Coordinates of C-alpha atoms in Angstrom, one line a residue:
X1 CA 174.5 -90.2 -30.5
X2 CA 176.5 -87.6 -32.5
X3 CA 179.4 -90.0 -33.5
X4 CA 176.4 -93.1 -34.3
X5 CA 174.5 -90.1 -36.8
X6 CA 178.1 -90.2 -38.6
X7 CA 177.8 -86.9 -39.5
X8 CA 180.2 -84.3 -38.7
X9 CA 178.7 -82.2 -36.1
X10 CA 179.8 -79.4 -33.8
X11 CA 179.0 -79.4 -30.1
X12 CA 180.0 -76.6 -27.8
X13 CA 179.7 -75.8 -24.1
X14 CA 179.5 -72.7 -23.1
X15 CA 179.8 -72.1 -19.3
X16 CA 180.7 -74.3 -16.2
X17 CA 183.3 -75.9 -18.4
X18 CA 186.9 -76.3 -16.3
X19 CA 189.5 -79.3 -15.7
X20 CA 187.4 -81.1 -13.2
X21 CA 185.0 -81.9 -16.0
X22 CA 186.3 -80.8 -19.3
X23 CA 187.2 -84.2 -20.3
X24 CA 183.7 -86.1 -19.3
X25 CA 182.1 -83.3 -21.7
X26 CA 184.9 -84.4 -24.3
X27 CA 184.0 -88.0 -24.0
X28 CA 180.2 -87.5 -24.6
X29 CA 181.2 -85.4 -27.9
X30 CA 181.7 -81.9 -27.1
X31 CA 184.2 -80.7 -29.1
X32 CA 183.9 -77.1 -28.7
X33 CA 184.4 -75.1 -25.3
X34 CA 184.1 -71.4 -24.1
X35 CA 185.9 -71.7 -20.8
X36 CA 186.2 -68.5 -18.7
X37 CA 185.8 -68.8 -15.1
X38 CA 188.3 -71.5 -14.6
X39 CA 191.1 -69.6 -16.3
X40 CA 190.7 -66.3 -14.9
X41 CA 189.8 -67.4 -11.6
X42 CA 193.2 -69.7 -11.4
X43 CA 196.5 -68.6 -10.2
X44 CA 198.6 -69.0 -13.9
X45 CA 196.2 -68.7 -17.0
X46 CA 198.8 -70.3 -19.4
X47 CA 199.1 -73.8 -16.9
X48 CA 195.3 -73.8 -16.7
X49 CA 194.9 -73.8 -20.7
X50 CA 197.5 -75.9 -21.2
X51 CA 195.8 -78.7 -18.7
X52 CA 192.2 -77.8 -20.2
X53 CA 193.4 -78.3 -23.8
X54 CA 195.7 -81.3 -22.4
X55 CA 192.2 -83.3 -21.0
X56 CA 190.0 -82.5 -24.1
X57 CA 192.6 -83.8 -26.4
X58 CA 193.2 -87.2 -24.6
X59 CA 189.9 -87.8 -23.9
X60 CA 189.0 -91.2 -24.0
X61 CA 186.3 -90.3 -27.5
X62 CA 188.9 -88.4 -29.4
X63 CA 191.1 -91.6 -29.5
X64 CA 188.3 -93.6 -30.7

């Protein structure tokens, strides 16, 4: 719905967001995320970002 409006506008999710579904919510058009559970919670904070920011950049709507 965002990308058919062909207007630029920003979606962010705030909460719940983590590599398990980061991506899916990067697909349907979220392009902003506040993650903080799923890097504090893990054992190496820098891995975890890296693989977050990893899955929302090669998301399959990003390419597209």
């Amino acid at each position: 719905m965002i990308r058919q409006s062909g207007r630029k506008i920003r979606l962010e999710v705030d909460g719940r967001v983590g590599t398990k579904n980061i991506e899916k919510l990067a697909d349907m058009g979220c392009d902003m995320f506040v993650v903080g559970g799923a890097i504090f919670n893990s054992d190496d904070y820098g891995q975890t970002i890296s693989q977050l920011r990893y899955l929302a950049e090669n998301s399959v709507s990003v390419n597209h």
